[in-house]
Amino acid sequence: MRLLASPPDDAAMAAASEIEAAGEWPAALRLCERWKVLPAVAARLAALGHSLPPTEADELRRATAAQFIRTSLCLRAGSEATQRLHAADIKAAAFKGGAVIALLHTNTRDRMLQDVDILIRADDLAAALTTLEAHGYRRHIGTGSLADYIAFVKNSPGAAGNQAVSLSNPAGNHIDLHWKLGRFDTESLLGTAHPVRVLNVETTVVRPAFGLLLTVHHAVRNDLVPDEIARDILDCGGWFRLLAADPEELSCARDYARRWGLDDAVHAVSTIVQHFGGDSPLPVAATGSTAAALADLYLRQLDSEPINSDLPYLASPRAIGQILSGALSGWRRYAGLMREFEAANGEQSLALSERVKRLATAAWQLSPAQWRQVRALARAKDRLL
C-alpha cells in the first residue's frame, strides 16, 4: 500500500526498492492481482521509472493488457445499458468504478473494472429489468421471483442498505443495477449526474462529491477488509485531490456525508489516505474518535488478517433483526439466496453450525481494543441504513 497509495516520490520509491531487495516481486504481484490493482501498480512503476525483473515485467504486461480489454468491454456494456435505460425514459447513472475512470483517470489502462455499477430509481426496477432483459441481459442470481429476491436483499445485513441485482449482457460483460444505496437520496444522485465521454462513448456519471461518498460507502459495506477495498482507498485518494481543488464539490461532500451518516467513515478513509502520505482536505481523525477506530481497524487488518465478517452483527441489534426477519419470511428461500450470493462472490458457503462456531472463536479472540474497533464498524454500518 505504501507503493500504491503514497505520492510518486521517495516513499513510493523506497517501498519499491524494499520489495525488490527482498526478492518479493512475484508475491507482490500476486497480492496486487488479488486486490485487483495490477493496472495501478503498473502505472505507479512507470511514474517512478522503476523496472521489474524481466519475468515479472512480462507477467505484468500480459495481465494489464488483458484487464484493459476487459475494462473497455465493461465500460461499453455499462454505457450501452445506460443508453437503453434512457431510451426507455428511465433515469440512470454510473458510479464507483465507472465514475472513477470517467472523472479521475485520463488513461483507462490505470483502473481495472469487473463490472459497472448503475443506479436507477426503485420505482423503475421492474421496467429497467424488462428493458434490459429484452436486449439479452440476464440475472446472475435470484432468477426466481423478483419479490423473493428483493425481500432477501432488504433483509441482508451484509448489504448494509445496498439493494442491487447483477446482470450480464449477451457478450458476458457485467453490470450491477442498484435501486437503493442505504440512506443516499436517489433523486439527489440522479438529479446531479452528468454525461461524459469515455472511450468515445457517452455515459452518465454521478458528480464528484457523490463519487467520493459512494466509494466510502462501498469500503464500509465491505468491513474495511484490505482485499476488498484496496481500489477504494486508491480511488478515494483521487477523489480527495479532485475535491481539494473544487471548494463547491468539497462543501457538497461534507454536507451530504453528515446527512447520510458517512461523516465518520469519510474521515476514517481520509485518515488512511494520509497515513500513506496522500493528500486530503480533511484533518486526520482525532485519537479515540469513531473515525480513528475505523482507520485503525483497516490498518490492523492490513498488518495481520481480515476480521470475521460476521463479527459486526454481534454489535448490531439492527443486523440481528434483519437476519431474523429474513429467516422468518422463509428460511429455506433466504438460505438458498444467501448461498447463491456467496457462490457468486467466490465465498465458501458454510453450514450454520460451522458459521456460528467460527464466529464464536473469532469473538473470543478479540482484545478489548479490537472489540471497540468492531463496534465502531457496526455503528458505521448501521448509520448507512
C-alpha positions as CSV (number, residue, x, y, z in Angstrom):
1,M,0.0,0.0,0.0
2,R,2.9,2.4,0.5
3,L,4.0,1.7,-3.1
4,L,0.4,2.2,-4.4
5,A,-1.0,4.9,-2.1
6,S,2.0,7.1,-1.4
7,P,2.6,10.0,-3.8
8,P,5.1,9.1,-6.5
9,D,8.1,10.3,-4.6
10,D,10.8,9.0,-2.2
11,A,8.4,7.0,0.0
12,A,6.9,5.1,-3.0
13,M,10.4,4.5,-4.5
14,A,11.6,3.2,-1.1
15,A,8.7,0.8,-1.0
16,A,9.6,-0.5,-4.5
17,S,13.2,-0.9,-3.5
18,E,12.3,-2.8,-0.3
19,I,10.2,-5.2,-2.3
20,E,13.0,-5.7,-4.8
21,A,15.7,-6.2,-2.2
22,A,13.6,-8.9,-0.5
23,G,13.0,-10.7,-3.8
24,E,9.3,-10.3,-3.3
25,W,8.0,-9.0,-6.6
26,P,6.3,-12.3,-7.5
27,A,4.4,-12.3,-4.2
28,A,3.7,-8.5,-4.5
29,L,2.2,-9.0,-8.0
30,R,0.1,-11.9,-6.7
31,L,-1.2,-9.7,-3.9
32,C,-2.0,-6.9,-6.4
33,E,-3.9,-9.3,-8.6
34,R,-5.9,-10.4,-5.6
35,W,-6.6,-6.7,-4.8
36,K,-7.5,-6.1,-8.4
37,V,-4.9,-3.2,-8.7
38,L,-2.4,-4.6,-11.2
39,P,-3.1,-1.6,-13.6
40,A,-2.4,0.8,-10.7
41,V,0.9,-0.8,-9.8
42,A,1.9,-0.8,-13.5
43,A,1.1,3.0,-13.7
44,R,3.0,3.7,-10.4
45,L,6.1,1.8,-11.5
46,A,6.0,3.7,-14.8
47,A,5.7,7.0,-13.0
48,L,8.7,6.1,-10.7
49,G,10.7,4.8,-13.7
50,H,11.2,1.6,-11.8
51,S,11.8,-1.6,-13.9
52,L,10.7,-5.0,-12.8
53,P,12.8,-8.2,-13.3
54,P,12.1,-9.5,-16.9
55,T,9.8,-12.4,-15.8
56,E,7.6,-10.2,-13.6
57,A,7.7,-7.4,-16.2
58,D,6.3,-9.7,-18.9
59,E,3.7,-11.1,-16.5
60,L,2.5,-7.6,-15.6
61,R,2.3,-6.5,-19.2
62,R,0.2,-9.5,-20.2
63,A,-2.1,-9.1,-17.2
64,T,-2.7,-5.4,-17.6
65,A,-3.3,-5.8,-21.4
66,A,-5.9,-8.5,-20.7
67,Q,-7.5,-6.3,-18.0
68,F,-7.5,-3.2,-20.2
69,I,-9.6,-5.2,-22.8
70,R,-12.0,-6.4,-20.1
71,T,-12.3,-2.9,-18.6
72,S,-13.0,-1.5,-22.0
73,L,-15.7,-4.1,-22.7
74,C,-17.3,-3.4,-19.3
75,L,-17.3,0.3,-19.9
76,R,-19.0,-0.1,-23.3
77,A,-21.5,-2.5,-21.7
78,G,-22.3,0.0,-19.0
79,S,-22.7,2.8,-21.5
80,E,-24.9,0.7,-23.6
81,A,-27.1,-0.3,-20.7
82,T,-27.4,3.3,-19.5
83,Q,-28.4,4.4,-23.0
84,R,-31.0,1.7,-23.3
85,L,-32.5,2.8,-20.0
86,H,-32.5,6.4,-21.0
87,A,-34.2,5.5,-24.3
88,A,-36.9,3.8,-22.2
89,D,-37.3,7.1,-20.1
90,I,-35.6,5.6,-17.1
91,K,-33.0,7.8,-15.4
92,A,-29.7,6.0,-14.8
93,A,-26.2,7.0,-13.8
94,A,-22.9,5.1,-13.3
95,F,-20.9,5.3,-10.1
96,K,-17.9,3.7,-8.4
97,G,-15.5,2.3,-11.0
98,G,-17.3,3.8,-14.0
99,A,-17.3,7.3,-12.4
100,V,-13.7,6.9,-11.2
101,I,-12.4,6.1,-14.7
102,A,-14.6,8.9,-16.2
103,L,-13.6,11.6,-13.8
104,L,-10.2,10.7,-12.2
105,H,-8.2,9.0,-15.0
106,T,-7.1,10.2,-18.4
107,N,-5.9,6.7,-19.2
108,T,-8.4,3.8,-18.9
109,R,-5.4,1.4,-18.5
110,D,-4.8,2.7,-15.0
111,R,-8.0,1.3,-13.3
112,M,-9.5,-2.2,-13.6
113,L,-13.2,-2.9,-13.9
114,Q,-15.0,-6.2,-13.5
115,D,-18.5,-4.7,-13.8
116,V,-20.2,-1.3,-14.0
117,D,-22.4,-0.1,-11.2
118,I,-25.6,1.7,-12.4
119,L,-28.1,3.5,-10.2
120,I,-31.9,3.8,-11.0
121,R,-35.0,4.7,-9.0
122,A,-36.6,1.9,-7.1
123,D,-39.9,2.6,-8.9
124,D,-38.1,1.9,-12.2
125,L,-36.7,-1.5,-11.2
126,A,-39.3,-3.7,-13.0
127,A,-39.3,-1.5,-16.1
128,A,-35.5,-1.5,-16.1
129,L,-35.2,-5.2,-15.9
130,T,-37.8,-5.7,-18.6
131,T,-35.9,-3.3,-20.9
132,L,-32.5,-4.9,-20.3
133,E,-33.8,-8.4,-20.5
134,A,-35.4,-7.6,-23.8
135,H,-31.9,-6.9,-25.1
136,G,-30.4,-10.1,-23.8
137,Y,-29.3,-9.2,-20.3
138,R,-29.7,-12.0,-17.8
139,R,-29.7,-12.0,-14.0
140,H,-26.8,-13.9,-12.2
141,I,-28.7,-14.9,-9.1
142,G,-32.2,-14.7,-7.8
143,T,-33.6,-15.8,-11.2
144,G,-36.9,-16.9,-9.4
145,S,-39.4,-14.5,-8.0
146,L,-38.3,-10.9,-8.1
147,A,-40.3,-10.2,-5.0
148,D,-38.4,-13.0,-3.1
149,Y,-35.1,-11.6,-4.3
150,I,-36.0,-8.0,-3.2
151,A,-37.1,-9.3,0.2
152,F,-33.8,-11.1,0.6
153,V,-31.5,-8.2,-0.2
154,K,-33.7,-6.0,2.0
155,N,-33.0,-8.3,4.9
156,S,-29.4,-9.0,4.2
157,P,-27.3,-7.1,6.8
158,G,-24.1,-7.7,4.8
159,A,-25.5,-5.4,2.1
160,A,-25.6,-2.5,4.5
161,G,-28.6,-1.0,2.8
162,N,-27.3,-1.7,-0.7
163,Q,-30.0,-3.2,-2.9
164,A,-28.9,-4.4,-6.4
165,V,-29.2,-7.1,-8.9
166,S,-26.3,-8.4,-11.1
167,L,-26.8,-8.9,-14.8
168,S,-24.7,-9.9,-17.8
169,N,-25.2,-8.8,-21.4
170,P,-25.1,-11.3,-24.3
171,A,-21.3,-10.9,-24.5
172,G,-20.8,-11.8,-20.9
173,N,-20.0,-8.4,-19.5
174,H,-21.4,-7.5,-16.1
175,I,-23.4,-4.6,-14.7
176,D,-24.8,-4.2,-11.2
177,L,-28.2,-2.5,-11.3
178,H,-28.8,-0.6,-7.9
179,W,-32.1,0.9,-6.8
180,K,-31.2,1.7,-3.2
181,L,-28.0,2.7,-1.5
182,G,-28.6,2.9,2.2
183,R,-29.6,6.5,3.2
184,F,-28.4,8.0,-0.1
185,D,-31.2,10.0,-1.7
186,T,-31.5,8.6,-5.2
187,E,-33.1,11.8,-6.6
188,S,-30.1,13.8,-5.5
189,L,-27.7,11.3,-7.0
190,L,-29.5,11.1,-10.3
191,G,-30.6,14.8,-10.5
192,T,-27.0,16.0,-10.4
193,A,-25.5,13.3,-12.7
194,H,-24.0,14.5,-16.0
195,P,-22.9,13.0,-19.3
196,V,-19.2,12.3,-20.1
197,R,-17.4,10.6,-22.9
198,V,-15.2,7.5,-22.1
199,L,-13.6,5.5,-24.9
200,N,-15.6,7.8,-27.4
201,V,-18.9,6.5,-25.9
202,E,-21.2,8.8,-23.9
203,T,-22.3,7.7,-20.5
204,T,-23.8,9.4,-17.4
205,V,-22.0,9.5,-14.1
206,V,-22.6,10.9,-10.6
207,R,-21.0,14.2,-9.6
208,P,-17.5,14.1,-7.9
209,A,-18.8,14.8,-4.3
210,F,-21.1,11.8,-4.6
211,G,-18.4,9.7,-6.3
212,L,-16.4,10.0,-3.1
213,L,-19.3,9.2,-0.8
214,L,-20.3,6.2,-2.8
215,T,-16.7,4.9,-2.7
216,V,-16.5,5.3,1.0
217,H,-19.9,3.6,1.4
218,H,-18.5,0.6,-0.5
219,A,-15.5,0.4,1.7
220,V,-17.5,0.4,4.9
221,R,-20.0,-2.1,3.5
222,N,-17.1,-4.4,2.9
223,D,-15.9,-4.2,6.5
224,L,-12.7,-2.2,5.6
225,V,-11.2,-5.6,4.5
226,P,-8.0,-4.8,2.6
227,D,-8.6,-7.4,-0.1
228,E,-12.0,-5.9,-0.8
229,I,-11.2,-2.2,-0.6
230,A,-7.7,-1.6,-1.9
231,R,-9.1,0.1,-5.0
232,D,-11.5,2.1,-2.8
233,I,-8.5,3.6,-0.9
234,L,-6.7,4.5,-4.1
235,D,-9.9,5.9,-5.6
236,C,-10.6,8.0,-2.5
237,G,-7.1,9.4,-2.8
238,G,-8.0,10.6,-6.3
239,W,-11.4,12.0,-5.1
240,F,-9.8,13.9,-2.3
241,R,-7.3,15.5,-4.7
242,L,-10.1,16.5,-7.0
243,L,-12.3,17.9,-4.3
244,A,-9.4,19.8,-2.7
245,A,-9.3,21.8,-6.0
246,D,-13.1,22.4,-6.1
247,P,-14.5,24.1,-2.9
248,E,-18.1,23.7,-4.1
249,E,-17.7,19.9,-4.5
250,L,-15.9,19.6,-1.2
251,S,-18.6,21.5,0.6
252,C,-21.2,19.3,-1.0
253,A,-19.4,16.1,0.1
254,R,-19.1,17.4,3.7
255,D,-22.8,18.4,3.8
256,Y,-24.2,15.1,2.4
257,A,-21.7,13.0,4.4
258,R,-23.4,14.4,7.5
259,R,-26.9,13.9,6.1
260,W,-26.3,10.3,5.0
261,G,-24.4,9.1,8.1
262,L,-21.0,8.9,6.4
263,D,-19.0,11.7,8.1
264,D,-17.1,9.3,10.4
265,A,-16.4,6.9,7.6
266,V,-15.2,9.7,5.3
267,H,-12.8,11.0,7.9
268,A,-11.6,7.4,8.5
269,V,-10.8,6.9,4.9
270,S,-9.2,10.3,4.7
271,T,-7.0,9.3,7.7
272,I,-6.0,6.1,5.9
273,V,-5.1,8.0,2.7
274,Q,-3.0,10.4,4.8
275,H,-1.3,7.6,6.7
276,F,0.3,6.6,3.4
277,G,1.3,10.2,2.6
278,G,-1.6,11.1,0.4
279,D,-3.2,14.5,0.4
280,S,-6.7,15.2,1.8
281,P,-8.5,18.5,2.5
282,L,-9.9,16.9,5.7
283,P,-8.0,16.7,9.1
284,V,-6.6,13.4,10.4
285,A,-9.2,11.8,12.7
286,A,-8.8,12.6,16.4
287,T,-7.4,9.9,18.7
288,G,-10.2,8.0,20.3
289,S,-12.8,9.0,17.8
290,T,-15.0,6.6,15.8
291,A,-13.2,7.7,12.7
292,A,-9.8,6.9,14.2
293,A,-11.1,3.4,15.4
294,L,-12.3,2.7,11.8
295,A,-8.9,3.7,10.3
296,D,-7.1,1.6,12.9
297,L,-9.3,-1.4,12.1
298,Y,-8.3,-1.2,8.4
299,L,-4.6,-0.8,9.3
300,R,-4.8,-3.7,11.7
301,Q,-6.3,-6.0,9.1
302,L,-3.7,-4.8,6.6
303,D,-0.9,-5.9,9.0
304,S,-2.5,-9.2,10.1
305,E,-5.6,-10.8,8.7
306,P,-9.2,-9.9,7.8
307,I,-11.8,-9.9,10.6
308,N,-14.6,-12.5,10.5
309,S,-17.2,-10.6,8.5
310,D,-20.0,-11.8,10.9
311,L,-18.4,-10.0,13.9
312,P,-20.1,-6.6,13.3
313,Y,-23.5,-8.4,13.5
314,L,-22.9,-9.2,17.2
315,A,-22.6,-5.4,17.9
316,S,-25.7,-4.5,15.9
317,P,-29.2,-5.3,17.1
318,R,-30.4,-3.9,13.7
319,A,-28.4,-6.6,11.8
320,I,-29.7,-9.4,14.1
321,G,-33.2,-8.1,13.5
322,Q,-32.7,-8.2,9.7
323,I,-31.5,-11.8,9.8
324,L,-34.4,-12.9,11.9
325,S,-36.9,-11.1,9.7
326,G,-35.4,-12.8,6.6
327,A,-35.4,-16.2,8.3
328,L,-39.0,-15.8,9.5
329,S,-40.1,-14.9,6.0
330,G,-38.9,-18.3,4.8
331,W,-35.6,-19.8,6.0
332,R,-35.1,-22.2,3.0
333,R,-35.6,-19.4,0.5
334,Y,-33.4,-17.0,2.5
335,A,-30.6,-19.5,3.0
336,G,-30.7,-20.5,-0.7
337,L,-30.3,-17.0,-1.9
338,M,-27.5,-16.5,0.7
339,R,-25.6,-19.4,-0.8
340,E,-26.1,-18.0,-4.3
341,F,-24.6,-14.7,-3.2
342,E,-21.7,-16.4,-1.6
343,A,-21.0,-18.5,-4.6
344,A,-21.3,-15.5,-7.0
345,N,-18.7,-13.7,-4.8
346,G,-16.4,-16.7,-4.7
347,E,-17.0,-17.2,-0.9
348,Q,-17.2,-20.5,0.9
349,S,-20.7,-21.4,1.9
350,L,-20.7,-22.8,5.4
351,A,-23.3,-24.8,7.4
352,L,-25.0,-22.6,10.0
353,S,-23.4,-24.6,12.9
354,E,-19.9,-24.1,11.4
355,R,-20.5,-20.4,10.8
356,V,-21.6,-19.9,14.4
357,K,-18.6,-21.9,15.7
358,R,-16.2,-19.7,13.7
359,L,-17.9,-16.6,14.8
360,A,-17.7,-17.6,18.5
361,T,-14.0,-18.4,18.1
362,A,-13.3,-15.0,16.4
363,A,-15.2,-13.1,19.1
364,W,-13.4,-14.9,21.9
365,Q,-10.0,-14.0,20.4
366,L,-10.7,-10.2,20.2
367,S,-8.9,-7.9,22.6
368,P,-10.8,-5.1,24.2
369,A,-9.2,-2.6,21.7
370,Q,-10.2,-4.8,18.8
371,W,-13.7,-5.2,20.1
372,R,-14.0,-1.4,20.2
373,Q,-13.0,-1.2,16.6
374,V,-15.6,-3.8,15.6
375,R,-18.2,-1.9,17.5
376,A,-17.2,1.3,15.6
377,L,-17.6,-0.6,12.4
378,A,-21.0,-1.9,13.4
379,R,-22.2,1.6,14.3
380,A,-20.8,3.0,11.0
381,K,-22.7,0.3,9.0
382,D,-25.9,0.9,11.0
383,R,-25.6,4.6,10.1
384,L,-25.7,3.7,6.4
385,L,-29.3,2.4,6.7
